Amino acid sequence: MTTPSLPPTLDSLETPCLLLDETRMTRNIQRLNALMAGHGVQLRPHLKTPKSIDVARRVMTSPQGPAAVSTLQEAEQFAAAGVTDLLYAVGVSPSKLDRVLALRAKGVDLTVVVDSIEAARAVAARAAMAGSPIPTLIEIDCDGHRAGVQPDNHDHLLAVANVLHDAGCLRGVMTHAGESYGCRSVDAIADMAEQERWAAVSCAETIRHAGMPCPVVSIGSTPTAHFARNLDGVTEVRAGVYVFFDLVMAGLGVCSVEDIATTVLTTVIGHQADKGWILVDAGWMAMSRDRGTAKQPVDQLYGLVCDADGRVYPDLLLAETNQEQGIITLRPGSGASLPDLPLGTKLRIVPNHACATCAQHEAYQVVRPGEPGVVARWERFRGW
Amino acid sequence: MTTPSLPPTLDSLETPCLLLDETRMTRNIQRLNALMAGHGVQLRPHLKTPKSIDVARRVMTSPQGPAAVSTLQEAEQFAAAGVTDLLYAVGVSPSKLDRVLALRAKGVDLTVVVDSIEAARAVAARAAMAGSPIPTLIEIDCDGHRAGVQPDNHDHLLAVANVLHDAGCLRGVMTHAGESYGCRSVDAIADMAEQERWAAVSCAETIRHAGMPCPVVSIGSTPTAHFARNLDGVTEVRAGVYVFFDLVMAGLGVCSVEDIATTVLTTVIGHQADKGWILVDAGWMAMSRDRGTAKQPVDQLYGLVCDADGRVYPDLLLAETNQEQGIITLRPGSGASLPDLPLGTKLRIVPNHACATCAQHEAYQVVRPGEPGVVARWERFRGW
């Protein structure tokens, strides 16, 4: 319990909690902004990672956007905070169109995504009923990862485009190279970025060649956004997790561990010395069950362990998690020795996947290296 | 958007959301209550699974408890709702003792857990400073799964007990057979239950033989609670996930799929017909990243798919998840055929791990088989 007049210190925070290093976040934001400025392409940051108005204001290139969201709850929250240019970047179900129209009626330029004739017809019908077009992007499947129209299926693409165009709803195309998370080199990511660019740009050309406008060509993922060789024909790039980065991104070579801005602060609650275990109060409820590095060459289990100031211990991992307990051990085969971390010691855990770990928490405790206290508490929201 | 005067129907719920079948929950509660009554042993339900005052009132044997919690946030929330007999069942860190004392000062009989001399000394010192004993259980490691004093290390056990006893804080022993989740037969679970019982009872005897009182002998996990052959010497049994059950428990043989009370309601948002994929709006944000059945003989991936009324489709699984999208496919090698599920179809997903999936949601939408509407909305809480 801290005195209200004094900012909390790390020692006074209840653990587990989520720390955000504002200095690192700012550097990550500036880095991608500079890359996009070099390409002359607009960045549309994806706000599904932060789910926070305070972070959104820092990551967006203007207070009104543009930005991407993954739920209508995010769209509603950010719209209420003054963001007016939003892309709901998940295929829209017909039952969600009333909420889309309600936001548009408030002056929010909210765009939706479809990848089928059925979904295009549902959008067209609802827009006609409302007497108000719903701007829509056609999702293109650039890598077999998820949803989208196959880029070489011109008949299907044009059929979807025609339905939208006739309803005054066609705004463009979008794609997401989710498979870039499986790349094993920076060159492979750059190749994937080109594949992503080509899929979107060629589909836009196909639509234009058929006599329909296609003003928006939206692509992006954090890996491809950072290593794209060129973005010719692309009008905007989406990326989300780069604002914080995480061990999955470090494993891909997109960032270094020292760029990762969010960590979980935890407290040592026990030891099983004969097993080489240190027990902490960060379990899967604080970390999430995400094991994104399990598929990478270096498996970081549930995360890298740092001291309270964020210095990484060699080969010390959060190896296993129960709901509210984590087990720290040395990496199997490591030559490092287990540090002496008495009961009550505060540690930080660097997570596999920032989107998943942050979602387990209600707020960011904002810190800056070299400043002793917590400089701000930024609320997150959740739900749908 | 539903009219406030009418209860929502499944069709009017925003998806994804969490459904709770109250009839199944009640049956699960009654089943374990009857088993414990047969043993003549008090049940202390673990409220880390529901994190809901409405569910707590139904699962506890009295409005005042007893109950177990995994965080002090749970203890504070349930105490505010009138629960006065609580066990904080995770090893306590010294920095959390102020909150423990604050709850005790309000008349809540909150017990804590330690497994080392250092932690016992911290409790004893804080209790002495406050002039108020803090009742404490010594955690016993019955299966190498987590924390706890080794049951055959009598010197260590008695050293911890002595510190607590001298401070007036020794209340008993507790253990949790977390390894029961890895059992491969009901007989193996029953054997694990006996191992759990023996560890706790023999340690209590060791303490009593040394002249100290040990009134509480607390054991339990959902699997062992259901298959214990006898509970001689045990004073209370803890179990949590049984209130809802899940695919992990069904895979263990503790329940059937038809006993599982919580599911995620989702909507079909697309198809990739050539891949045999159905896309839905339940991704890992709605399901959690828990893959608890991955280690079981039958891997259920991210969950079993049911129709909107809860009837399971043969071999239809939520195979992969992105943040807000799930990919449904047939189980590899299945002879079943993919059902025709048009855009907008509502489905339910049965989760791997109820504790993890429920934690992704803000509330339970309560339904009863045979009744068309949602009969109640029960809020959950979270945080630490």
GROMACS .gro file of C-alpha atoms in nm, chain A residues 382-384, chain B residues 10 13-21 49-52 55 244-245 260-266 282 285-288 347-351 353-367 374 376-381:
model
   59
  382ARG     CA    1  -1.040  -0.635  -2.306
  383GLY     CA    2  -1.347  -0.819  -2.422
  384TRP     CA    3  -1.533  -0.815  -2.749
  394LEU     CA    4  -2.773  -1.708  -2.789
  397LEU     CA    5  -2.495  -1.251  -2.778
  398GLU     CA    6  -2.184  -1.088  -2.915
  399THR     CA    7  -1.926  -1.354  -3.000
  400PRO     CA    8  -1.693  -1.482  -2.880
  401CYS     CA    9  -1.832  -1.518  -2.529
  402LEU     CA   10  -1.827  -1.767  -2.245
  403LEU     CA   11  -2.132  -1.987  -2.184
  404LEU     CA   12  -2.195  -2.166  -1.856
  405ASP     CA   13  -2.443  -2.455  -1.849
  433THR     CA   14  -1.141  -2.161  -1.140
  434PRO     CA   15  -1.466  -1.960  -1.124
  435LYS     CA   16  -1.335  -1.622  -0.987
  436SER     CA   17  -1.701  -1.530  -0.955
  439VAL     CA   18  -2.043  -1.936  -0.880
  628PHE     CA   19  -1.689  -2.682  -1.471
  629PHE     CA   20  -1.467  -2.973  -1.583
  644ILE     CA   21  -1.825  -3.001  -1.920
  645ALA     CA   22  -2.017  -2.689  -1.821
  646THR     CA   23  -1.826  -2.402  -1.986
  647THR     CA   24  -1.790  -2.351  -2.360
  648VAL     CA   25  -1.700  -2.060  -2.586
  649LEU     CA   26  -1.976  -1.942  -2.820
  650THR     CA   27  -1.835  -1.842  -3.158
  666ALA     CA   28  -1.275  -1.757  -3.141
  669MET     CA   29  -0.785  -1.453  -2.692
  670ALA     CA   30  -1.116  -1.635  -2.636
  671MET     CA   31  -0.979  -1.987  -2.576
  672SER     CA   32  -0.640  -1.912  -2.410
  731LEU     CA   33  -2.091  -2.290  -3.264
  732ARG     CA   34  -1.962  -2.380  -2.920
  733ILE     CA   35  -1.603  -2.483  -2.844
  734VAL     CA   36  -1.533  -2.713  -2.547
  735PRO     CA   37  -1.202  -2.598  -2.394
  737HIS     CA   38  -0.861  -2.612  -1.954
  738ALA     CA   39  -1.153  -2.434  -1.790
  739CYS     CA   40  -0.936  -2.223  -1.554
  740ALA     CA   41  -0.740  -2.078  -1.847
  741THR     CA   42  -1.028  -2.030  -2.090
  742CYS     CA   43  -1.261  -1.870  -1.834
  743ALA     CA   44  -0.980  -1.630  -1.736
  744GLN     CA   45  -0.998  -1.480  -2.086
  745HIS     CA   46  -1.356  -1.360  -2.026
  746GLU     CA   47  -1.521  -1.095  -1.812
  747ALA     CA   48  -1.842  -1.284  -1.742
  748TYR     CA   49  -2.035  -1.609  -1.772
  749GLN     CA   50  -2.348  -1.611  -1.987
  750VAL     CA   51  -2.554  -1.864  -1.795
  751VAL     CA   52  -2.773  -2.105  -1.990
  758VAL     CA   53  -2.957  -1.656  -2.127
  760ALA     CA   54  -2.810  -1.471  -1.605
  761ARG     CA   55  -2.479  -1.292  -1.653
  762TRP     CA   56  -2.229  -1.364  -1.377
  763GLU     CA   57  -1.926  -1.136  -1.359
  764ARG     CA   58  -1.573  -1.265  -1.315
  765PHE     CA   59  -1.284  -1.069  -1.171
   0.00000   0.00000   0.00000
